[in-house]
Coordinates of C-alpha atoms in Angstrom, one line a residue:
X1 CA 19.4 -16.8 -4.2
X2 CA 19.6 -19.5 -6.7
X3 CA 21.1 -18.9 -10.1
X4 CA 20.4 -21.8 -12.3
X5 CA 20.5 -20.4 -15.8
X6 CA 19.4 -22.9 -18.4
X7 CA 21.7 -24.3 -21.1
X8 CA 21.5 -22.6 -24.5
X9 CA 19.1 -25.2 -26.1
X10 CA 16.8 -25.2 -23.1
X11 CA 16.8 -21.4 -23.0
X12 CA 15.8 -21.3 -26.7
X13 CA 12.9 -23.5 -25.9
X14 CA 11.9 -21.4 -23.0
X15 CA 12.1 -18.2 -25.1
X16 CA 9.9 -19.8 -27.8
X17 CA 7.3 -20.8 -25.2
X18 CA 7.3 -17.3 -23.7
X19 CA 6.7 -15.8 -27.2
X20 CA 3.8 -18.2 -27.7
X21 CA 2.3 -17.3 -24.3
X22 CA 2.6 -13.5 -24.9
X23 CA 0.8 -13.9 -28.3
X24 CA -2.0 -15.8 -26.5
X25 CA -2.2 -13.1 -23.8
X26 CA -2.4 -10.4 -26.4
X27 CA -5.3 -12.2 -28.1
X28 CA -7.3 -13.7 -25.2
X29 CA -6.7 -11.8 -22.0
X30 CA -8.6 -8.7 -21.0
X31 CA -6.3 -5.7 -20.6
X32 CA -8.8 -4.1 -18.3
X33 CA -7.2 -5.6 -15.2
X34 CA -3.6 -5.5 -16.4
X35 CA -1.0 -2.8 -16.7
X36 CA 2.2 -3.8 -18.6
X37 CA 5.1 -1.8 -17.2
X38 CA 7.6 -3.3 -19.7
X39 CA 7.6 -4.2 -23.4
X40 CA 7.4 -7.1 -23.8
X41 CA 5.7 -8.0 -20.5
X42 CA 7.6 -10.2 -18.2
X43 CA 6.5 -13.8 -17.4
X44 CA 7.8 -15.3 -14.1
X45 CA 8.1 -18.9 -13.3
X46 CA 8.8 -19.3 -9.5
X47 CA 9.6 -17.4 -6.4
X48 CA 11.5 -17.7 -3.1
X49 CA 12.4 -15.3 -0.3
X50 CA 13.3 -11.9 -1.9
X51 CA 13.5 -13.3 -5.4
X52 CA 11.4 -14.2 -8.4
X53 CA 12.7 -16.2 -11.3
X54 CA 12.0 -16.3 -15.0
X55 CA 11.8 -19.5 -17.0
X56 CA 15.5 -19.4 -17.9
X57 CA 16.3 -19.4 -14.1
X58 CA 17.5 -15.8 -13.9
X59 CA 16.9 -14.4 -10.4
X60 CA 15.3 -11.0 -9.9
X61 CA 15.7 -9.2 -6.6
X62 CA 12.2 -7.9 -5.8
X63 CA 12.2 -4.6 -4.0
X64 CA 8.4 -4.1 -4.2
X65 CA 7.0 -7.5 -3.2
X66 CA 3.7 -7.4 -5.0
X67 CA 2.9 -3.9 -3.9
X68 CA 3.6 -4.8 -0.2
X69 CA 1.4 -7.8 -0.3
X70 CA 4.3 -10.3 0.4
X71 CA 5.7 -8.7 3.5
X72 CA 7.1 -12.0 4.9
X73 CA 8.9 -13.1 1.7
X74 CA 7.9 -15.3 -1.2
X75 CA 7.0 -18.9 -0.3
X76 CA 7.4 -18.2 3.4
X77 CA 7.6 -21.8 4.8
X78 CA 5.6 -21.2 7.9
X79 CA 2.7 -19.5 6.1
X80 CA 2.8 -21.9 3.2
X81 CA 2.5 -24.7 5.8
X82 CA -0.5 -23.1 7.4
X83 CA -2.2 -23.0 4.0
X84 CA -1.4 -26.6 3.3
X85 CA -2.8 -27.7 6.7
X86 CA -6.0 -25.8 6.1
X87 CA -6.6 -27.1 2.6
X88 CA -6.4 -30.6 3.9
X89 CA -8.8 -30.0 6.8
X90 CA -11.4 -27.3 6.0
X91 CA -10.6 -25.6 2.7
X92 CA -14.1 -24.3 2.1
X93 CA -17.2 -23.4 4.1
X94 CA -20.1 -21.1 3.3
X95 CA -19.9 -17.8 5.1
X96 CA -23.2 -18.2 6.9
X97 CA -21.4 -20.9 9.0
X98 CA -18.6 -20.3 11.4
X99 CA -15.1 -21.7 11.6
X100 CA -12.5 -21.4 14.3
X101 CA -9.9 -19.4 12.3
X102 CA -12.3 -16.6 11.5
X103 CA -13.2 -16.1 15.2
X104 CA -9.7 -16.3 16.5
X105 CA -8.3 -13.9 13.8
X106 CA -11.0 -11.4 14.5
X107 CA -10.4 -11.6 18.3
X108 CA -6.6 -11.2 17.8
X109 CA -7.0 -8.0 15.7
X110 CA -9.7 -6.5 17.9
X111 CA -7.9 -7.2 21.2
X112 CA -4.7 -5.7 19.7
X113 CA -6.6 -2.6 18.6
X114 CA -8.2 -2.2 22.1
X115 CA -4.8 -2.5 23.8
X116 CA -3.3 0.2 21.5
X117 CA -6.1 2.6 21.1
X118 CA -8.2 2.0 24.2
X119 CA -11.3 1.4 22.1
X120 CA -13.4 -1.8 22.0
X121 CA -14.3 -2.8 18.4
X122 CA -15.0 -5.6 16.0
X123 CA -13.6 -7.0 12.8
X124 CA -15.4 -7.5 9.5
X125 CA -13.8 -9.5 6.7
X126 CA -14.0 -9.3 2.9
X127 CA -11.7 -10.4 0.0
X128 CA -9.8 -7.6 -1.6
X129 CA -8.7 -4.2 -0.4
X130 CA -11.2 -2.2 -2.6
X131 CA -14.0 -4.4 -1.3
X132 CA -13.0 -3.6 2.3
X133 CA -13.0 0.1 1.4
X134 CA -16.6 -0.4 0.0
X135 CA -17.6 -2.0 3.3
X136 CA -16.1 0.9 5.2
X137 CA -18.0 3.4 3.1
X138 CA -21.3 1.5 4.0
X139 CA -20.3 1.5 7.6
X140 CA -19.6 5.2 7.7
X141 CA -22.7 6.2 5.7
X142 CA -24.9 4.1 7.9
X143 CA -23.5 5.6 11.1
X144 CA -23.6 9.1 9.7
X145 CA -27.3 8.9 8.7
X146 CA -26.7 8.4 5.0
X147 CA -24.1 11.2 4.5
X148 CA -22.2 10.2 1.4
X149 CA -19.5 12.9 1.1
X150 CA -16.0 12.2 2.3
X151 CA -12.7 14.0 2.6
X152 CA -9.6 12.4 1.1
X153 CA -6.1 13.4 0.0
X154 CA -4.6 14.5 -3.3
X155 CA -2.4 11.6 -4.3
X156 CA -4.5 9.2 -2.3
X157 CA -5.4 5.7 -3.6
X158 CA -8.1 3.5 -2.2
X159 CA -9.1 1.2 -5.0
X160 CA -10.9 1.1 -8.4
X161 CA -14.4 -0.1 -7.5
X162 CA -17.0 2.6 -8.0
X163 CA -17.1 3.6 -4.3
X164 CA -13.4 3.4 -3.8
X165 CA -12.8 5.4 -7.1
X166 CA -14.9 8.3 -5.6
X167 CA -12.3 8.7 -2.8
X168 CA -9.3 8.0 -5.0
X169 CA -7.8 11.3 -6.3
X170 CA -7.0 10.2 -9.9
X171 CA -9.8 11.3 -12.3
X172 CA -8.5 8.7 -14.9
X173 CA -10.0 5.9 -12.7
X174 CA -13.5 7.6 -13.0
X175 CA -13.4 9.1 -16.4
X176 CA -15.2 6.4 -18.3
X177 CA -17.9 5.6 -15.8
X178 CA -20.1 8.7 -15.7
X179 CA -20.5 11.4 -13.1
X180 CA -19.5 10.7 -9.5
X181 CA -21.9 12.9 -7.5
X182 CA -20.3 11.5 -4.2
X183 CA -16.8 12.3 -5.3
X184 CA -14.6 13.3 -2.3
X185 CA -13.2 16.7 -1.6
X186 CA -9.5 16.2 -2.1
X187 CA -7.1 18.1 0.1
X188 CA -3.3 18.5 0.0
X189 CA -1.2 15.9 1.7
X190 CA 1.9 17.2 3.5
X191 CA 4.3 16.3 0.6
X192 CA 7.2 18.4 1.9
X193 CA 9.6 17.8 -1.0
X194 CA 7.2 19.5 -3.4
X195 CA 5.7 21.9 -0.8
X196 CA 6.4 25.6 -0.3
X197 CA 10.1 26.4 0.1
X198 CA 11.4 27.9 3.3
X199 CA 9.2 25.8 5.6
X200 CA 10.3 22.8 7.7
X201 CA 8.4 19.6 7.3
X202 CA 6.6 20.2 10.6
X203 CA 5.8 23.8 9.7
X204 CA 4.2 22.7 6.4
X205 CA 2.1 20.1 8.2
X206 CA 0.9 22.7 10.7
X207 CA 0.0 25.1 7.8
X208 CA -2.1 22.4 6.1
X209 CA -4.0 21.7 9.3
X210 CA -4.7 25.4 9.7
X211 CA -6.0 25.6 6.1
X212 CA -8.3 22.6 6.8
X213 CA -9.6 24.1 10.0
X214 CA -10.3 27.3 8.2
X215 CA -13.1 25.5 6.2
X216 CA -15.2 25.4 9.3
X217 CA -14.9 29.1 10.2
X218 CA -18.0 30.1 8.2
X219 CA -20.8 28.5 6.3
X220 CA -19.7 30.2 3.1
X221 CA -16.7 27.8 2.7
X222 CA -19.4 25.3 1.8
X223 CA -19.0 22.4 4.3
X224 CA -20.3 23.5 7.7
X225 CA -23.6 24.7 9.1
X226 CA -22.7 26.6 12.3
X227 CA -26.4 27.0 13.2
X228 CA -26.8 23.3 13.8
X229 CA -23.2 22.4 14.2
X230 CA -23.1 19.9 11.4
X231 CA -20.6 19.1 8.6
X232 CA -21.8 17.9 5.2
X233 CA -18.9 15.4 5.1
X234 CA -19.0 12.1 7.1
X235 CA -15.3 11.0 7.3
X236 CA -11.8 11.7 6.2
X237 CA -10.1 8.8 4.4
X238 CA -6.3 8.8 4.9
X239 CA -3.3 6.7 4.2
X240 CA -0.7 7.2 7.0
X241 CA 2.0 7.1 4.3
X242 CA 0.7 7.6 0.7
X243 CA 1.1 4.4 -1.3
X244 CA 0.5 4.9 -5.0
X245 CA 1.2 8.6 -4.3
X246 CA 4.8 7.8 -3.8
X247 CA 5.4 6.6 -0.2
X248 CA 5.2 10.1 1.0
X249 CA 6.0 10.3 4.8
X250 CA 4.1 13.1 6.5
X251 CA 5.5 15.1 9.4
X252 CA 5.1 13.4 12.8
X253 CA 2.9 16.2 14.1
X254 CA 0.5 16.3 11.2
X255 CA -2.1 13.7 12.0
X256 CA -2.4 14.8 15.7
X257 CA -3.4 18.3 14.4
X258 CA -5.8 16.9 11.8
X259 CA -7.5 14.6 14.3
X260 CA -8.1 17.5 16.7
X261 CA -10.0 19.3 13.9
X262 CA -11.9 16.1 13.0
X263 CA -13.0 15.4 16.6
X264 CA -14.0 19.0 17.1
X265 CA -16.5 18.8 14.2
X266 CA -17.6 15.2 14.5
X267 CA -15.9 13.8 11.4
X268 CA -14.7 10.1 11.4
X269 CA -11.1 9.2 10.7
X270 CA -10.8 6.2 8.4
X271 CA -7.3 4.9 8.0
X272 CA -6.4 2.8 4.9
X273 CA -3.6 0.4 6.0
X274 CA -4.0 -1.9 3.0
X275 CA -0.5 -1.2 1.8
X276 CA 1.2 0.1 5.0
X277 CA -0.2 -2.4 7.5
X278 CA 1.4 -5.5 9.1
X279 CA 4.8 -4.0 10.0
X280 CA 5.7 -2.4 6.7
X281 CA 6.6 0.7 8.6
X282 CA 7.9 -1.0 11.7
X283 CA 4.5 -1.1 13.5
X284 CA 1.5 -3.3 13.0
X285 CA -0.4 -0.3 11.8
X286 CA 1.4 2.7 10.3
X287 CA -1.0 5.1 12.1
X288 CA 0.6 4.1 15.4
X289 CA 3.6 6.2 14.6
X290 CA 1.5 9.4 14.7
X291 CA -0.2 9.1 18.1
X292 CA -3.9 9.3 17.1
X293 CA -6.8 6.9 17.5
X294 CA -8.7 5.9 14.3
X295 CA -12.4 5.2 14.1
X296 CA -12.0 2.7 11.3
X297 CA -9.0 0.7 10.0
X298 CA -9.1 -0.9 6.5
X299 CA -6.6 -3.7 5.9
X300 CA -5.7 -6.3 3.4
X301 CA -2.7 -7.5 1.2
X302 CA 0.0 -8.7 3.6
X303 CA -2.3 -10.3 6.2
X304 CA -2.1 -13.5 4.1
X305 CA 1.3 -12.7 2.6
X306 CA -0.5 -12.7 -0.8
X307 CA -1.3 -16.4 -0.5
X308 CA -5.1 -16.0 -0.4
X309 CA -7.3 -12.9 -0.8
X310 CA -8.5 -11.6 2.6
X311 CA -9.2 -8.1 3.7
X312 CA -11.3 -6.4 6.3
X313 CA -12.1 -3.5 8.5
X314 CA -11.7 -2.9 12.2
X315 CA -14.1 -0.3 13.6
X316 CA -14.9 0.9 17.1
X317 CA -17.9 -0.7 18.7
X318 CA -20.2 2.3 18.4
X319 CA -20.0 2.1 14.6
X320 CA -20.1 -1.7 14.1
X321 CA -22.1 -3.3 16.9
X322 CA -24.8 -5.7 15.6
X323 CA -27.6 -3.2 16.4
X324 CA -25.9 -0.4 14.4
X325 CA -24.6 -2.6 11.6
X326 CA -26.9 -5.6 11.5
X327 CA -26.5 -9.0 9.7
X328 CA -26.6 -8.7 5.9
X329 CA -25.3 -5.1 5.9
X330 CA -22.6 -6.3 3.4
X331 CA -21.8 -9.7 1.9
X332 CA -19.3 -11.5 -0.2
X333 CA -19.5 -15.3 -0.9
X334 CA -15.8 -15.6 -0.1
X335 CA -15.4 -13.2 2.8
X336 CA -13.7 -14.8 5.9
X337 CA -12.8 -17.8 3.7
X338 CA -11.0 -20.4 5.8
X339 CA -7.9 -20.6 3.7
X340 CA -7.4 -16.8 4.1
X341 CA -8.2 -16.7 7.8
X342 CA -6.0 -19.7 8.6
X343 CA -3.0 -18.0 6.9
X344 CA -3.9 -14.6 8.5
X345 CA -4.1 -16.1 11.9
X346 CA -0.7 -17.8 11.5
X347 CA 0.7 -14.5 10.2
X348 CA -0.6 -12.7 13.3
X349 CA 1.0 -15.4 15.6
X350 CA 4.3 -15.0 13.7
X351 CA 4.2 -11.2 14.2
X352 CA 3.5 -11.7 17.9
X353 CA 6.4 -14.1 18.3
X354 CA 9.0 -12.0 16.4
X355 CA 10.2 -8.5 17.2
X356 CA 9.3 -7.1 13.8
X357 CA 9.4 -3.6 15.2
X358 CA 13.1 -3.7 16.0
X359 CA 14.0 -5.8 12.9
X360 CA 12.1 -3.6 10.4
X361 CA 13.4 -0.4 12.0
X362 CA 17.0 -1.5 11.8
X363 CA 16.7 -2.8 8.3
X364 CA 14.9 0.4 7.2
X365 CA 17.7 2.6 8.6
X366 CA 20.3 0.5 6.7
X367 CA 18.3 0.7 3.5
X368 CA 17.7 4.5 3.9
X369 CA 21.4 5.1 4.5
X370 CA 22.2 3.2 1.3
X371 CA 19.8 5.3 -0.6
X372 CA 21.3 8.5 0.8
X373 CA 24.7 7.4 -0.2
X374 CA 23.4 6.6 -3.7
X375 CA 21.9 10.1 -3.8
X376 CA 25.3 11.6 -3.2
X377 CA 26.6 9.9 -6.4
X378 CA 23.5 10.5 -8.6
X379 CA 22.1 14.1 -8.6
X380 CA 19.0 12.7 -10.4
X381 CA 17.8 11.3 -7.0
X382 CA 16.0 14.4 -5.8
X383 CA 14.6 13.0 -2.6
X384 CA 14.9 9.9 -0.4
X385 CA 12.8 9.2 2.6
X386 CA 11.3 6.3 4.5
X387 CA 9.7 4.9 7.5
X388 CA 10.7 1.3 8.4
X389 CA 10.8 -0.6 5.1
X390 CA 8.5 1.7 3.2
X391 CA 11.0 3.9 1.3
X392 CA 11.1 6.2 -1.6
X393 CA 13.6 7.6 -4.1
X394 CA 12.3 10.4 -6.3
X395 CA 14.0 10.4 -9.7
X396 CA 14.5 13.8 -11.3
X397 CA 16.4 15.7 -13.9
X398 CA 20.0 16.6 -13.1
X399 CA 18.7 19.7 -11.2
X400 CA 17.4 17.3 -8.5
X401 CA 13.8 18.5 -8.6
X402 CA 12.2 18.4 -12.1
X403 CA 10.3 15.0 -12.4
X404 CA 12.1 12.6 -14.8
X405 CA 9.6 9.9 -15.7
X406 CA 11.6 9.0 -18.8
X407 CA 14.6 8.0 -16.7
X408 CA 12.7 6.0 -14.2
X409 CA 10.8 4.2 -17.0
X410 CA 14.1 3.3 -18.5
X411 CA 15.3 2.0 -15.2
X412 CA 12.3 -0.3 -14.9
X413 CA 12.9 -1.7 -18.4
X414 CA 16.6 -2.4 -17.7
X415 CA 15.8 -4.0 -14.4
X416 CA 13.2 -6.4 -15.9
X417 CA 15.5 -7.3 -18.8
X418 CA 17.5 -9.4 -16.3
X419 CA 20.8 -8.3 -17.7
X420 CA 22.4 -6.6 -14.7
X421 CA 25.5 -8.3 -13.3
X422 CA 26.4 -9.7 -9.9
X423 CA 29.4 -11.9 -9.3
X424 CA 29.7 -12.6 -13.0
X425 CA 26.1 -13.8 -13.3
X426 CA 23.0 -12.2 -14.8
X427 CA 20.4 -10.8 -12.4
X428 CA 17.3 -8.6 -12.6
X429 CA 15.7 -6.0 -10.4
X430 CA 12.0 -5.6 -9.8
X431 CA 10.9 -2.0 -9.0
X432 CA 7.5 -0.3 -8.5
X433 CA 6.9 3.2 -9.6
X434 CA 4.5 5.7 -8.0
X435 CA 4.2 9.3 -7.2
X436 CA 2.3 12.3 -8.4
X437 CA 4.5 12.5 -11.5
X438 CA 5.1 8.7 -11.8
X439 CA 8.8 9.3 -11.1
X440 CA 9.2 7.8 -7.6
X441 CA 10.6 4.4 -6.9
X442 CA 8.6 3.0 -4.0
X443 CA 10.5 0.4 -2.1
X444 CA 8.6 -2.3 -0.2
X445 CA 11.1 -5.2 0.1
X446 CA 10.4 -8.3 2.1
X447 CA 10.6 -7.7 5.9
X448 CA 12.9 -10.7 6.0
X449 CA 15.3 -9.2 3.5
X450 CA 18.9 -9.6 4.7
X451 CA 21.4 -6.8 5.1
X452 CA 23.4 -8.4 2.3
X453 CA 20.4 -8.3 0.0
X454 CA 19.8 -4.6 0.9
X455 CA 23.4 -3.9 -0.1
X456 CA 22.9 -5.9 -3.3
X457 CA 19.8 -3.8 -4.0
X458 CA 21.7 -0.6 -3.6
X459 CA 24.5 -1.8 -5.8
X460 CA 22.0 -2.9 -8.5
X461 CA 20.3 0.5 -8.3
X462 CA 23.7 2.2 -8.8
X463 CA 24.3 -0.1 -11.8
X464 CA 20.8 0.5 -13.1
X465 CA 20.9 4.3 -12.8
X466 CA 24.3 4.4 -14.6
X467 CA 23.1 2.3 -17.5
X468 CA 19.8 4.1 -17.8
X469 CA 21.4 7.5 -18.0
X470 CA 23.9 6.3 -20.6
X471 CA 21.2 4.8 -22.7
X472 CA 19.2 8.0 -22.8
X473 CA 22.2 10.1 -23.7
X474 CA 23.2 7.7 -26.5

């Protein structure tokens, strides 16, 4: 961490420049693709490792890493170098032509999936996560003879394009855009902290599987025709851990039970790994923790460490072979772009050469232990949980259960003010908030975060909570 705070005169100049930029942003930028979580919005100047810096040189420890897009740390030297090499050799090429990096990256992902799941398959690239979800919807609807209805989870988030919005549980993302006739059937996710009392996590998961299986007992539950053995729904879209829903970790037995029902009734399992993929949870794909084989995996974000947009889908051969899903089925001008595939290929090589499974698991345990210790000192932390370096802290009232959005919003504001203290110097803290009640801090630090930085993060959270509670009382 560098801390090179500007002299007073230079800081005043930087402050004036920031005010000018914010005025221009308010006048000229669309707010449609922007959500400001602080007032005034924060402008950052540079980044490195686990830190981003404002124009005054104040460091901010980032514990969300661009919504888990920067798994390998800001300005990762190895991945930056791959981008620089590619931009000097083959920075652009139309997608109707081939380039080496696309082929090698697809082969790497497909061979890895075949080793793990025992299923041959292929990889199809796009640009953003929502676009890859759109491609997966086309793939599923095509394979299932045009069926357009899907199952998805309450609390699930898959993007804000029209198709992705139909399987994202929040109505606010659809409200302005007319009726969604293909809107998913949303089913409860095994969110144990807010589930029925008196049940273990595993018992709650088993109950939800039974409730789902019940839908197929008779035609009068509205989804199943027993006379022809056909379901009206084509696929179930799942996040192994809910992302925007608050990094909810399901019981380990849940997906096995769910997959058994899906296989019995011929329903595809589509796994959205856009936020949890690429070792966020300690495995390349989070679904690997749960012992089931997916039909489709959707990925994005961290594949290029946020350097260049690249996303995609892996699907088993039966769904995606050229006869079933022929040329031109989907298209984006920039899909499989060489800058993205070059960085993605280098990232896959780096993951193969480094024991991220052991590293992330150890760091995740260290971070979770710190959160549990913090919970003992702050009754407002109602729940902590995590898998690898995907962790959560649910902020509540003093009763440890009632959602406390006001407190967590105050914490975000104080963290982004950059006025916390560490070794006599100013420092900030970047957090992301999710959850059904927008009261959950979702932690997605760099996978390269050091134990010392984890300890710093816990200390800053302690400081942050104390200040936030005092400010609200005052």
